[in-house]
PDB file of C-alpha atoms in Angstrom:
ATOM      1  CA  UNK A   1       0.000   0.000   0.000  1.00 39.00           C
ATOM      2  CA  UNK A   2       1.185   3.412  -0.812  1.00 42.00           C
ATOM      3  CA  UNK A   3       2.186   5.515   2.091  1.00 41.00           C
ATOM      4  CA  UNK A   4      -0.060   8.393   2.910  1.00 43.00           C
ATOM      5  CA  UNK A   5       1.587  11.686   2.410  1.00 40.00           C
ATOM      6  CA  UNK A   6       1.701  13.879   5.431  1.00 42.00           C
ATOM      7  CA  UNK A   7      -0.878  16.611   4.919  1.00 43.00           C
ATOM      8  CA  UNK A   8       0.253  20.143   5.253  1.00 39.00           C
ATOM      9  CA  UNK A   9      -2.124  22.891   6.197  1.00 42.00           C
ATOM     10  CA  UNK A  10      -2.135  26.118   4.326  1.00 39.00           C
ATOM     11  CA  UNK A  11      -1.171  29.095   6.357  1.00 42.00           C
ATOM     12  CA  UNK A  12      -4.330  30.780   7.552  1.00 42.00           C
ATOM     13  CA  UNK A  13      -4.721  34.508   7.297  1.00 42.00           C
ATOM     14  CA  UNK A  14      -4.283  36.260  10.600  1.00 47.00           C
ATOM     15  CA  UNK A  15      -7.474  38.168  11.338  1.00 49.00           C
ATOM     16  CA  UNK A  16      -8.199  39.714  14.686  1.00 47.00           C
ATOM     17  CA  UNK A  17     -11.576  39.385  16.397  1.00 47.00           C
ATOM     18  CA  UNK A  18     -12.600  42.905  15.544  1.00 47.00           C
ATOM     19  CA  UNK A  19     -11.844  42.433  11.842  1.00 55.00           C
ATOM     20  CA  UNK A  20     -13.980  39.324  11.232  1.00 62.00           C
ATOM     21  CA  UNK A  21     -17.053  40.469   9.270  1.00 64.00           C
ATOM     22  CA  UNK A  22     -20.506  39.064   9.940  1.00 58.00           C
ATOM     23  CA  UNK A  23     -21.674  36.544   7.310  1.00 57.00           C
ATOM     24  CA  UNK A  24     -24.408  33.932   7.048  1.00 60.00           C
ATOM     25  CA  UNK A  25     -24.405  31.246   9.730  1.00 59.00           C
ATOM     26  CA  UNK A  26     -23.691  28.439   7.222  1.00 68.00           C
ATOM     27  CA  UNK A  27     -21.082  30.303   5.198  1.00 73.00           C
ATOM     28  CA  UNK A  28     -17.344  29.678   5.677  1.00 83.00           C
ATOM     29  CA  UNK A  29     -15.949  31.832   8.449  1.00 81.00           C
ATOM     30  CA  UNK A  30     -13.986  34.787   6.987  1.00 80.00           C
ATOM     31  CA  UNK A  31     -11.129  34.074   9.391  1.00 81.00           C
ATOM     32  CA  UNK A  32     -10.023  31.168   7.166  1.00 80.00           C
ATOM     33  CA  UNK A  33     -10.482  28.398   9.730  1.00 82.00           C
ATOM     34  CA  UNK A  34     -12.449  26.252   7.288  1.00 80.00           C
ATOM     35  CA  UNK A  35     -15.362  25.978   9.659  1.00 81.00           C
ATOM     36  CA  UNK A  36     -18.789  27.480   9.202  1.00 76.00           C
ATOM     37  CA  UNK A  37     -19.261  30.936  10.645  1.00 63.00           C
ATOM     38  CA  UNK A  38     -21.800  29.743  13.238  1.00 63.00           C
ATOM     39  CA  UNK A  39     -19.268  27.237  14.621  1.00 73.00           C
ATOM     40  CA  UNK A  40     -16.377  29.678  14.639  1.00 76.00           C
ATOM     41  CA  UNK A  41     -16.454  33.445  15.193  1.00 66.00           C
ATOM     42  CA  UNK A  42     -20.246  33.461  14.861  1.00 66.00           C
ATOM     43  CA  UNK A  43     -20.538  31.533  18.112  1.00 62.00           C
ATOM     44  CA  UNK A  44     -19.196  34.401  20.211  1.00 54.00           C
ATOM     45  CA  UNK A  45     -21.182  36.938  18.213  1.00 51.00           C
ATOM     46  CA  UNK A  46     -24.402  34.976  18.676  1.00 52.00           C
ATOM     47  CA  UNK A  47     -23.762  34.636  22.395  1.00 51.00           C
ATOM     48  CA  UNK A  48     -23.132  38.371  22.691  1.00 48.00           C
ATOM     49  CA  UNK A  49     -26.427  39.314  21.056  1.00 49.00           C
ATOM     50  CA  UNK A  50     -28.583  36.681  22.777  1.00 60.00           C
ATOM     51  CA  UNK A  51     -27.253  36.968  26.326  1.00 81.00           C
ATOM     52  CA  UNK A  52     -30.067  38.406  28.423  1.00 89.00           C
ATOM     53  CA  UNK A  53     -29.503  41.793  30.027  1.00 95.00           C
ATOM     54  CA  UNK A  54     -31.807  41.772  33.040  1.00 95.00           C
ATOM     55  CA  UNK A  55     -31.837  45.556  33.514  1.00 97.00           C
ATOM     56  CA  UNK A  56     -31.498  46.956  29.989  1.00 97.00           C
ATOM     57  CA  UNK A  57     -32.513  50.487  31.032  1.00 98.00           C
ATOM     58  CA  UNK A  58     -30.209  50.727  34.050  1.00 97.00           C
ATOM     59  CA  UNK A  59     -28.220  53.954  34.005  1.00 96.00           C
ATOM     60  CA  UNK A  60     -30.759  55.845  31.902  1.00 97.00           C
ATOM     61  CA  UNK A  61     -32.650  58.800  33.321  1.00 96.00           C
ATOM     62  CA  UNK A  62     -36.109  57.574  34.323  1.00 97.00           C
ATOM     63  CA  UNK A  63     -35.327  53.836  34.360  1.00 98.00           C
ATOM     64  CA  UNK A  64     -38.622  53.056  36.118  1.00 98.00           C
ATOM     65  CA  UNK A  65     -40.625  54.977  33.513  1.00 98.00           C
ATOM     66  CA  UNK A  66     -38.741  53.209  30.686  1.00 98.00           C
ATOM     67  CA  UNK A  67     -39.964  49.914  32.165  1.00 98.00           C
ATOM     68  CA  UNK A  68     -43.516  51.219  32.554  1.00 98.00           C
ATOM     69  CA  UNK A  69     -43.672  52.459  28.969  1.00 98.00           C
ATOM     70  CA  UNK A  70     -42.208  49.203  27.672  1.00 98.00           C
ATOM     71  CA  UNK A  71     -44.627  46.925  29.566  1.00 97.00           C
ATOM     72  CA  UNK A  72     -47.626  48.779  31.017  1.00 96.00           C
ATOM     73  CA  UNK A  73     -48.593  51.967  29.210  1.00 97.00           C
ATOM     74  CA  UNK A  74     -50.456  51.769  25.880  1.00 96.00           C
ATOM     75  CA  UNK A  75     -49.910  55.271  24.457  1.00 97.00           C
ATOM     76  CA  UNK A  76     -47.177  57.646  25.591  1.00 98.00           C
ATOM     77  CA  UNK A  77     -44.343  59.738  24.186  1.00 98.00           C
ATOM     78  CA  UNK A  78     -41.112  61.197  25.589  1.00 98.00           C
ATOM     79  CA  UNK A  79     -38.712  63.685  24.036  1.00 98.00           C
ATOM     80  CA  UNK A  80     -35.207  62.174  24.073  1.00 98.00           C
ATOM     81  CA  UNK A  81     -31.993  64.221  24.346  1.00 96.00           C
ATOM     82  CA  UNK A  82     -28.916  62.946  22.484  1.00 97.00           C
ATOM     83  CA  UNK A  83     -25.342  63.412  23.654  1.00 96.00           C
ATOM     84  CA  UNK A  84     -24.008  66.375  21.740  1.00 93.00           C
ATOM     85  CA  UNK A  85     -27.470  67.378  20.546  1.00 95.00           C
ATOM     86  CA  UNK A  86     -29.540  66.356  17.550  1.00 96.00           C
ATOM     87  CA  UNK A  87     -27.869  66.111  14.139  1.00 96.00           C
ATOM     88  CA  UNK A  88     -28.631  68.651  11.454  1.00 96.00           C
ATOM     89  CA  UNK A  89     -31.922  67.984   9.736  1.00 96.00           C
ATOM     90  CA  UNK A  90     -33.465  66.201  12.737  1.00 98.00           C
ATOM     91  CA  UNK A  91     -35.682  68.735  14.530  1.00 98.00           C
ATOM     92  CA  UNK A  92     -36.826  66.310  17.247  1.00 97.00           C
ATOM     93  CA  UNK A  93     -36.369  62.787  18.600  1.00 98.00           C
ATOM     94  CA  UNK A  94     -39.374  61.205  20.304  1.00 98.00           C
ATOM     95  CA  UNK A  95     -39.727  57.855  22.040  1.00 98.00           C
ATOM     96  CA  UNK A  96     -43.181  56.323  21.517  1.00 98.00           C
ATOM     97  CA  UNK A  97     -44.666  53.245  23.133  1.00 97.00           C
ATOM     98  CA  UNK A  98     -45.994  51.968  19.799  1.00 94.00           C
ATOM     99  CA  UNK A  99     -45.753  53.145  16.180  1.00 93.00           C
ATOM    100  CA  UNK A 100     -48.129  52.474  13.265  1.00 89.00           C
ATOM    101  CA  UNK A 101     -47.748  49.098  11.579  1.00 87.00           C
ATOM    102  CA  UNK A 102     -45.481  48.138  14.532  1.00 90.00           C
ATOM    103  CA  UNK A 103     -42.552  49.933  12.860  1.00 94.00           C
ATOM    104  CA  UNK A 104     -39.403  49.982  15.015  1.00 97.00           C
ATOM    105  CA  UNK A 105     -38.825  53.630  14.056  1.00 98.00           C
ATOM    106  CA  UNK A 106     -40.061  56.281  11.652  1.00 96.00           C
ATOM    107  CA  UNK A 107     -38.355  59.265  10.024  1.00 97.00           C
ATOM    108  CA  UNK A 108     -41.102  61.743   9.264  1.00 95.00           C
ATOM    109  CA  UNK A 109     -41.257  63.978   6.218  1.00 93.00           C
ATOM    110  CA  UNK A 110     -39.945  66.930   8.260  1.00 95.00           C
ATOM    111  CA  UNK A 111     -36.916  64.892   9.390  1.00 97.00           C
ATOM    112  CA  UNK A 112     -38.107  64.271  12.949  1.00 97.00           C
ATOM    113  CA  UNK A 113     -37.653  60.760  14.349  1.00 98.00           C
ATOM    114  CA  UNK A 114     -40.062  58.533  16.259  1.00 98.00           C
ATOM    115  CA  UNK A 115     -38.546  55.513  18.035  1.00 98.00           C
ATOM    116  CA  UNK A 116     -40.871  52.639  19.025  1.00 98.00           C
ATOM    117  CA  UNK A 117     -40.333  51.000  22.421  1.00 98.00           C
ATOM    118  CA  UNK A 118     -42.716  48.038  22.552  1.00 96.00           C
ATOM    119  CA  UNK A 119     -41.440  46.175  19.485  1.00 92.00           C
ATOM    120  CA  UNK A 120     -40.007  42.674  19.583  1.00 88.00           C
ATOM    121  CA  UNK A 121     -36.219  42.728  19.669  1.00 85.00           C
ATOM    122  CA  UNK A 122     -33.727  40.315  18.131  1.00 83.00           C
ATOM    123  CA  UNK A 123     -31.314  40.002  21.037  1.00 88.00           C
ATOM    124  CA  UNK A 124     -31.280  39.783  24.802  1.00 92.00           C
ATOM    125  CA  UNK A 125     -30.318  43.449  25.157  1.00 95.00           C
ATOM    126  CA  UNK A 126     -33.228  45.766  24.404  1.00 96.00           C
ATOM    127  CA  UNK A 127     -31.005  48.795  24.916  1.00 97.00           C
ATOM    128  CA  UNK A 128     -28.575  47.732  22.182  1.00 96.00           C
ATOM    129  CA  UNK A 129     -31.389  46.890  19.768  1.00 96.00           C
ATOM    130  CA  UNK A 130     -33.071  50.251  20.326  1.00 97.00           C
ATOM    131  CA  UNK A 131     -29.785  52.094  19.919  1.00 97.00           C
ATOM    132  CA  UNK A 132     -29.160  50.370  16.590  1.00 97.00           C
ATOM    133  CA  UNK A 133     -32.657  51.282  15.371  1.00 97.00           C
ATOM    134  CA  UNK A 134     -32.186  54.863  16.571  1.00 98.00           C
ATOM    135  CA  UNK A 135     -28.884  55.319  14.751  1.00 97.00           C
ATOM    136  CA  UNK A 136     -30.380  54.067  11.494  1.00 97.00           C
ATOM    137  CA  UNK A 137     -33.456  56.261  11.920  1.00 98.00           C
ATOM    138  CA  UNK A 138     -31.337  59.399  12.327  1.00 98.00           C
ATOM    139  CA  UNK A 139     -29.840  58.842   8.862  1.00 97.00           C
ATOM    140  CA  UNK A 140     -32.887  57.375   7.117  1.00 97.00           C
ATOM    141  CA  UNK A 141     -34.526  59.210   4.244  1.00 97.00           C
ATOM    142  CA  UNK A 142     -37.311  61.516   5.478  1.00 96.00           C
ATOM    143  CA  UNK A 143     -40.721  59.931   5.084  1.00 93.00           C
ATOM    144  CA  UNK A 144     -39.574  56.337   5.572  1.00 96.00           C
ATOM    145  CA  UNK A 145     -39.955  53.732   8.328  1.00 96.00           C
ATOM    146  CA  UNK A 146     -36.971  51.812   9.706  1.00 96.00           C
ATOM    147  CA  UNK A 147     -37.087  48.015   9.628  1.00 93.00           C
ATOM    148  CA  UNK A 148     -35.938  45.804  12.482  1.00 90.00           C
ATOM    149  CA  UNK A 149     -32.718  43.793  12.338  1.00 89.00           C
ATOM    150  CA  UNK A 150     -30.206  42.045  14.566  1.00 87.00           C
ATOM    151  CA  UNK A 151     -28.007  44.682  16.158  1.00 91.00           C
ATOM    152  CA  UNK A 152     -24.216  44.229  15.898  1.00 91.00           C
ATOM    153  CA  UNK A 153     -22.825  42.640  19.049  1.00 88.00           C
ATOM    154  CA  UNK A 154     -20.353  45.471  19.503  1.00 90.00           C
ATOM    155  CA  UNK A 155     -22.837  48.244  18.703  1.00 94.00           C
ATOM    156  CA  UNK A 156     -23.647  51.077  21.126  1.00 97.00           C
ATOM    157  CA  UNK A 157     -26.436  50.967  23.688  1.00 97.00           C
ATOM    158  CA  UNK A 158     -28.917  53.694  24.550  1.00 98.00           C
ATOM    159  CA  UNK A 159     -26.697  54.575  27.495  1.00 98.00           C
ATOM    160  CA  UNK A 160     -23.969  55.488  24.978  1.00 98.00           C
ATOM    161  CA  UNK A 161     -26.221  57.684  22.825  1.00 98.00           C
ATOM    162  CA  UNK A 162     -28.570  59.526  25.179  1.00 98.00           C
ATOM    163  CA  UNK A 163     -27.601  62.494  27.346  1.00 96.00           C
ATOM    164  CA  UNK A 164     -27.336  61.171  30.925  1.00 91.00           C
ATOM    165  CA  UNK A 165     -28.167  64.639  32.259  1.00 91.00           C
ATOM    166  CA  UNK A 166     -31.376  64.866  30.236  1.00 93.00           C
ATOM    167  CA  UNK A 167     -34.796  64.499  31.824  1.00 94.00           C
ATOM    168  CA  UNK A 168     -37.252  61.715  31.018  1.00 97.00           C
ATOM    169  CA  UNK A 169     -40.798  63.063  31.205  1.00 97.00           C
ATOM    170  CA  UNK A 170     -43.446  60.766  29.701  1.00 98.00           C
ATOM    171  CA  UNK A 171     -46.634  62.257  28.293  1.00 98.00           C
ATOM    172  CA  UNK A 172     -49.500  59.750  28.433  1.00 98.00           C
ATOM    173  CA  UNK A 173     -52.059  59.996  25.624  1.00 96.00           C
ATOM    174  CA  UNK A 174     -55.631  58.753  25.409  1.00 94.00           C
ATOM    175  CA  UNK A 175     -54.981  57.444  21.877  1.00 93.00           C
ATOM    176  CA  UNK A 176     -52.400  57.242  19.129  1.00 92.00           C
ATOM    177  CA  UNK A 177     -53.196  60.390  17.165  1.00 90.00           C
ATOM    178  CA  UNK A 178     -49.611  61.505  17.798  1.00 91.00           C
ATOM    179  CA  UNK A 179     -48.596  59.040  15.066  1.00 88.00           C
ATOM    180  CA  UNK A 180     -49.496  61.421  12.276  1.00 82.00           C
ATOM    181  CA  UNK A 181     -49.557  65.238  12.236  1.00 77.00           C
ATOM    182  CA  UNK A 182     -52.708  65.162  10.082  1.00 74.00           C
ATOM    183  CA  UNK A 183     -54.719  62.004  10.750  1.00 66.00           C
ATOM    184  CA  UNK A 184     -57.326  62.928   8.142  1.00 68.00           C
ATOM    185  CA  UNK A 185     -54.715  62.551   5.398  1.00 69.00           C
ATOM    186  CA  UNK A 186     -53.146  59.344   6.705  1.00 76.00           C
ATOM    187  CA  UNK A 187     -52.739  56.416   4.332  1.00 80.00           C
ATOM    188  CA  UNK A 188     -55.439  53.715   4.556  1.00 86.00           C
ATOM    189  CA  UNK A 189     -52.956  51.310   6.177  1.00 85.00           C
ATOM    190  CA  UNK A 190     -51.949  53.815   8.867  1.00 81.00           C
ATOM    191  CA  UNK A 191     -55.570  54.882   9.418  1.00 84.00           C
ATOM    192  CA  UNK A 192     -56.623  51.259   9.941  1.00 86.00           C
ATOM    193  CA  UNK A 193     -53.704  50.651  12.299  1.00 84.00           C
ATOM    194  CA  UNK A 194     -54.620  53.794  14.238  1.00 86.00           C
ATOM    195  CA  UNK A 195     -58.236  52.698  14.585  1.00 88.00           C
ATOM    196  CA  UNK A 196     -57.253  49.237  15.855  1.00 89.00           C
ATOM    197  CA  UNK A 197     -54.739  50.659  18.335  1.00 88.00           C
ATOM    198  CA  UNK A 198     -57.185  53.214  19.741  1.00 91.00           C
ATOM    199  CA  UNK A 199     -59.838  50.532  20.199  1.00 90.00           C
ATOM    200  CA  UNK A 200     -57.449  48.346  22.209  1.00 89.00           C
ATOM    201  CA  UNK A 201     -55.897  51.077  24.376  1.00 91.00           C
ATOM    202  CA  UNK A 202     -56.670  50.856  28.100  1.00 94.00           C
ATOM    203  CA  UNK A 203     -57.309  54.310  29.651  1.00 96.00           C
ATOM    204  CA  UNK A 204     -54.136  55.128  31.595  1.00 98.00           C
ATOM    205  CA  UNK A 205     -52.819  58.108  33.565  1.00 98.00           C
ATOM    206  CA  UNK A 206     -49.473  58.852  35.217  1.00 98.00           C
ATOM    207  CA  UNK A 207     -49.592  60.039  38.818  1.00 98.00           C
ATOM    208  CA  UNK A 208     -47.893  63.376  39.415  1.00 97.00           C
ATOM    209  CA  UNK A 209     -47.085  63.097  43.136  1.00 97.00           C
ATOM    210  CA  UNK A 210     -44.885  59.978  43.001  1.00 98.00           C
ATOM    211  CA  UNK A 211     -42.514  58.536  40.423  1.00 97.00           C
ATOM    212  CA  UNK A 212     -43.434  55.895  37.824  1.00 98.00           C
ATOM    213  CA  UNK A 213     -46.918  55.080  39.158  1.00 98.00           C
ATOM    214  CA  UNK A 214     -49.646  54.526  36.558  1.00 98.00           C
ATOM    215  CA  UNK A 215     -53.406  54.300  37.111  1.00 98.00           C
ATOM    216  CA  UNK A 216     -55.434  52.348  34.576  1.00 98.00           C
ATOM    217  CA  UNK A 217     -59.129  51.653  34.037  1.00 96.00           C
ATOM    218  CA  UNK A 218     -60.558  48.233  33.205  1.00 92.00           C
ATOM    219  CA  UNK A 219     -64.185  47.118  32.924  1.00 89.00           C
ATOM    220  CA  UNK A 220     -64.451  45.465  36.351  1.00 89.00           C
ATOM    221  CA  UNK A 221     -62.003  47.423  38.486  1.00 94.00           C
ATOM    222  CA  UNK A 222     -59.201  49.936  38.237  1.00 97.00           C
ATOM    223  CA  UNK A 223     -55.547  49.354  39.070  1.00 98.00           C
ATOM    224  CA  UNK A 224     -52.425  51.183  40.158  1.00 98.00           C
ATOM    225  CA  UNK A 225     -49.155  49.742  38.843  1.00 98.00           C
ATOM    226  CA  UNK A 226     -46.084  51.317  40.368  1.00 98.00           C
ATOM    227  CA  UNK A 227     -42.565  50.587  39.062  1.00 98.00           C
ATOM    228  CA  UNK A 228     -40.087  50.852  41.950  1.00 98.00           C
ATOM    229  CA  UNK A 229     -36.284  51.114  41.829  1.00 98.00           C
ATOM    230  CA  UNK A 230     -35.525  49.335  45.120  1.00 98.00           C
ATOM    231  CA  UNK A 231     -33.749  45.945  45.225  1.00 97.00           C
ATOM    232  CA  UNK A 232     -36.379  43.221  44.977  1.00 96.00           C
ATOM    233  CA  UNK A 233     -35.677  41.414  48.249  1.00 97.00           C
ATOM    234  CA  UNK A 234     -35.562  44.638  50.247  1.00 97.00           C
ATOM    235  CA  UNK A 235     -38.776  45.877  48.631  1.00 98.00           C
ATOM    236  CA  UNK A 236     -40.648  42.615  49.278  1.00 97.00           C
ATOM    237  CA  UNK A 237     -39.584  42.719  52.920  1.00 98.00           C
ATOM    238  CA  UNK A 238     -40.865  46.290  53.221  1.00 98.00           C
ATOM    239  CA  UNK A 239     -44.162  45.490  51.504  1.00 98.00           C
ATOM    240  CA  UNK A 240     -44.579  42.469  53.781  1.00 98.00           C
ATOM    241  CA  UNK A 241     -44.075  44.629  56.882  1.00 98.00           C
ATOM    242  CA  UNK A 242     -46.779  47.022  55.706  1.00 98.00           C
ATOM    243  CA  UNK A 243     -49.103  44.244  54.561  1.00 97.00           C
ATOM    244  CA  UNK A 244     -48.908  42.405  57.896  1.00 98.00           C
ATOM    245  CA  UNK A 245     -49.650  45.667  59.706  1.00 97.00           C
ATOM    246  CA  UNK A 246     -52.682  46.383  57.507  1.00 97.00           C
ATOM    247  CA  UNK A 247     -50.990  49.453  56.005  1.00 98.00           C
ATOM    248  CA  UNK A 248     -50.318  48.313  52.453  1.00 98.00           C
ATOM    249  CA  UNK A 249     -53.571  49.600  50.924  1.00 97.00           C
ATOM    250  CA  UNK A 250     -54.245  52.955  49.274  1.00 98.00           C
ATOM    251  CA  UNK A 251     -57.518  53.717  50.995  1.00 96.00           C
ATOM    252  CA  UNK A 252     -60.915  52.119  51.527  1.00 95.00           C
ATOM    253  CA  UNK A 253     -61.713  49.334  49.078  1.00 96.00           C
ATOM    254  CA  UNK A 254     -58.161  49.146  47.700  1.00 98.00           C
ATOM    255  CA  UNK A 255     -55.856  46.149  48.025  1.00 97.00           C
ATOM    256  CA  UNK A 256     -52.233  45.272  47.271  1.00 97.00           C
ATOM    257  CA  UNK A 257     -52.704  42.131  45.185  1.00 96.00           C
ATOM    258  CA  UNK A 258     -49.146  41.254  44.135  1.00 95.00           C
ATOM    259  CA  UNK A 259     -46.422  42.448  41.813  1.00 96.00           C
ATOM    260  CA  UNK A 260     -44.825  42.085  38.417  1.00 94.00           C
ATOM    261  CA  UNK A 261     -41.140  41.566  37.799  1.00 96.00           C
ATOM    262  CA  UNK A 262     -40.061  43.451  34.671  1.00 96.00           C
ATOM    263  CA  UNK A 263     -36.586  44.224  33.301  1.00 96.00           C
ATOM    264  CA  UNK A 264     -34.952  43.769  36.685  1.00 96.00           C
ATOM    265  CA  UNK A 265     -37.403  45.935  38.631  1.00 98.00           C
ATOM    266  CA  UNK A 266     -40.435  45.127  40.780  1.00 97.00           C
ATOM    267  CA  UNK A 267     -43.886  46.545  40.031  1.00 98.00           C
ATOM    268  CA  UNK A 268     -46.404  46.327  42.923  1.00 98.00           C
ATOM    269  CA  UNK A 269     -50.044  46.285  41.809  1.00 97.00           C
ATOM    270  CA  UNK A 270     -53.145  47.465  43.660  1.00 98.00           C
ATOM    271  CA  UNK A 271     -56.785  46.755  42.849  1.00 97.00           C
ATOM    272  CA  UNK A 272     -58.945  49.883  43.101  1.00 98.00           C
ATOM    273  CA  UNK A 273     -62.721  50.296  43.094  1.00 97.00           C
ATOM    274  CA  UNK A 274     -64.057  51.269  39.675  1.00 95.00           C
ATOM    275  CA  UNK A 275     -65.112  54.690  40.979  1.00 95.00           C
ATOM    276  CA  UNK A 276     -61.552  55.567  42.101  1.00 97.00           C
ATOM    277  CA  UNK A 277     -59.852  57.707  39.453  1.00 97.00           C
ATOM    278  CA  UNK A 278     -56.256  58.802  39.011  1.00 98.00           C
ATOM    279  CA  UNK A 279     -56.784  62.082  40.887  1.00 98.00           C
ATOM    280  CA  UNK A 280     -58.395  60.228  43.801  1.00 98.00           C
ATOM    281  CA  UNK A 281     -55.316  58.072  44.328  1.00 97.00           C
ATOM    282  CA  UNK A 282     -52.698  60.864  44.298  1.00 98.00           C
ATOM    283  CA  UNK A 283     -52.805  61.628  48.037  1.00 98.00           C
ATOM    284  CA  UNK A 284     -53.042  57.975  49.200  1.00 98.00           C
ATOM    285  CA  UNK A 285     -50.072  57.091  46.963  1.00 98.00           C
ATOM    286  CA  UNK A 286     -47.959  59.901  48.405  1.00 98.00           C
ATOM    287  CA  UNK A 287     -48.824  58.776  51.936  1.00 98.00           C
ATOM    288  CA  UNK A 288     -47.967  55.186  51.058  1.00 98.00           C
ATOM    289  CA  UNK A 289     -44.582  56.328  49.710  1.00 98.00           C
ATOM    290  CA  UNK A 290     -43.783  57.744  53.158  1.00 98.00           C
ATOM    291  CA  UNK A 291     -44.806  54.507  54.900  1.00 98.00           C
ATOM    292  CA  UNK A 292     -42.750  52.489  52.416  1.00 98.00           C
ATOM    293  CA  UNK A 293     -39.646  54.628  53.007  1.00 98.00           C
ATOM    294  CA  UNK A 294     -39.874  53.892  56.730  1.00 98.00           C
ATOM    295  CA  UNK A 295     -40.353  50.158  56.115  1.00 98.00           C
ATOM    296  CA  UNK A 296     -37.412  50.076  53.691  1.00 98.00           C
ATOM    297  CA  UNK A 297     -35.175  51.618  56.338  1.00 97.00           C
ATOM    298  CA  UNK A 298     -35.991  48.919  58.905  1.00 96.00           C
ATOM    299  CA  UNK A 299     -33.318  46.303  59.450  1.00 92.00           C
ATOM    300  CA  UNK A 300     -35.273  44.203  61.935  1.00 95.00           C
ATOM    301  CA  UNK A 301     -35.907  40.529  61.103  1.00 97.00           C
ATOM    302  CA  UNK A 302     -39.371  39.770  59.758  1.00 98.00           C
ATOM    303  CA  UNK A 303     -41.894  38.510  62.283  1.00 98.00           C
ATOM    304  CA  UNK A 304     -43.879  35.324  61.680  1.00 98.00           C
ATOM    305  CA  UNK A 305     -46.840  37.355  60.378  1.00 98.00           C
ATOM    306  CA  UNK A 306     -44.557  39.375  58.121  1.00 98.00           C
ATOM    307  CA  UNK A 307     -42.948  36.214  56.732  1.00 97.00           C
ATOM    308  CA  UNK A 308     -46.399  34.823  55.901  1.00 97.00           C
ATOM    309  CA  UNK A 309     -47.318  38.103  54.234  1.00 97.00           C
ATOM    310  CA  UNK A 310     -44.093  38.008  52.238  1.00 97.00           C
ATOM    311  CA  UNK A 311     -44.777  34.461  51.132  1.00 96.00           C
ATOM    312  CA  UNK A 312     -48.200  35.482  49.896  1.00 95.00           C
ATOM    313  CA  UNK A 313     -46.752  38.416  47.926  1.00 94.00           C
ATOM    314  CA  UNK A 314     -44.047  36.230  46.421  1.00 93.00           C
ATOM    315  CA  UNK A 315     -46.560  33.581  45.344  1.00 93.00           C
ATOM    316  CA  UNK A 316     -48.549  36.254  43.520  1.00 89.00           C
ATOM    317  CA  UNK A 317     -45.552  37.662  41.673  1.00 90.00           C
ATOM    318  CA  UNK A 318     -45.545  37.399  37.876  1.00 88.00           C
ATOM    319  CA  UNK A 319     -42.479  37.853  35.674  1.00 85.00           C
ATOM    320  CA  UNK A 320     -43.181  39.905  32.557  1.00 81.00           C
ATOM    321  CA  UNK A 321     -39.636  39.981  31.206  1.00 71.00           C
TER     322      UNK A 321
END
């Protein structure tokens, strides 16, 4: 039998991590390894864009309101300040809970930009996905929507683009008329989308006396959903102290029924009688905030009653994201 010749490997091109371009998952990796991209440099890239960031809005002004607008509020807008100011030709940048046709972003005819918050995202980092959409919207042709895509793993996040000293002041709307400057001249597709969105919107109002608390109206009862910045375990302990002492409600007929967990923050929820409006709950919410601050400051171990109350709150906790 003939001897097998020793195989020699061709010298592979030396490409650094940052120089390897993104290609299709089944294509040969550009680094020259001979393997498919998904099994080579694509593996790290895929991990980077799918790894879940539990608090994607951490470090942004108004983190609690970012969470509320992402998960709880149907129709709201916020003016966003960019680091270094807006580029020429972009008169305004507005965050919106939802955009027509579920567009990720829209560059209007006048050059202004609307950025949608409640869209599905391709990675585990909402902040990076939104930043990628925002950057593309700022340079899009006026009068065009921006499509979604997978953000580059090394792309910027919102925390890199937005002015950290800027304020975050949501404006809650009763409907989605803010989508178009002149709704009477909207295209049939946008008009139909507007009609569907308005029909599905739950009446919602933001409280003015406390941060990130939102009243909403439903057919059977009303609710208050309050996004809080405190560490989850500390907050649950404090809520349990108040609940066991009969001081966790917001007035007669109201009841703390549990909480959501959303984007790394906890959102306590109260049931309210149907006749209790947003204005009616302002003073009770402010008084509750004072009681909660005292309970948060307590370092005493939980009593047996408080532990039972905490267990009940934990069992009624739902994770949204």
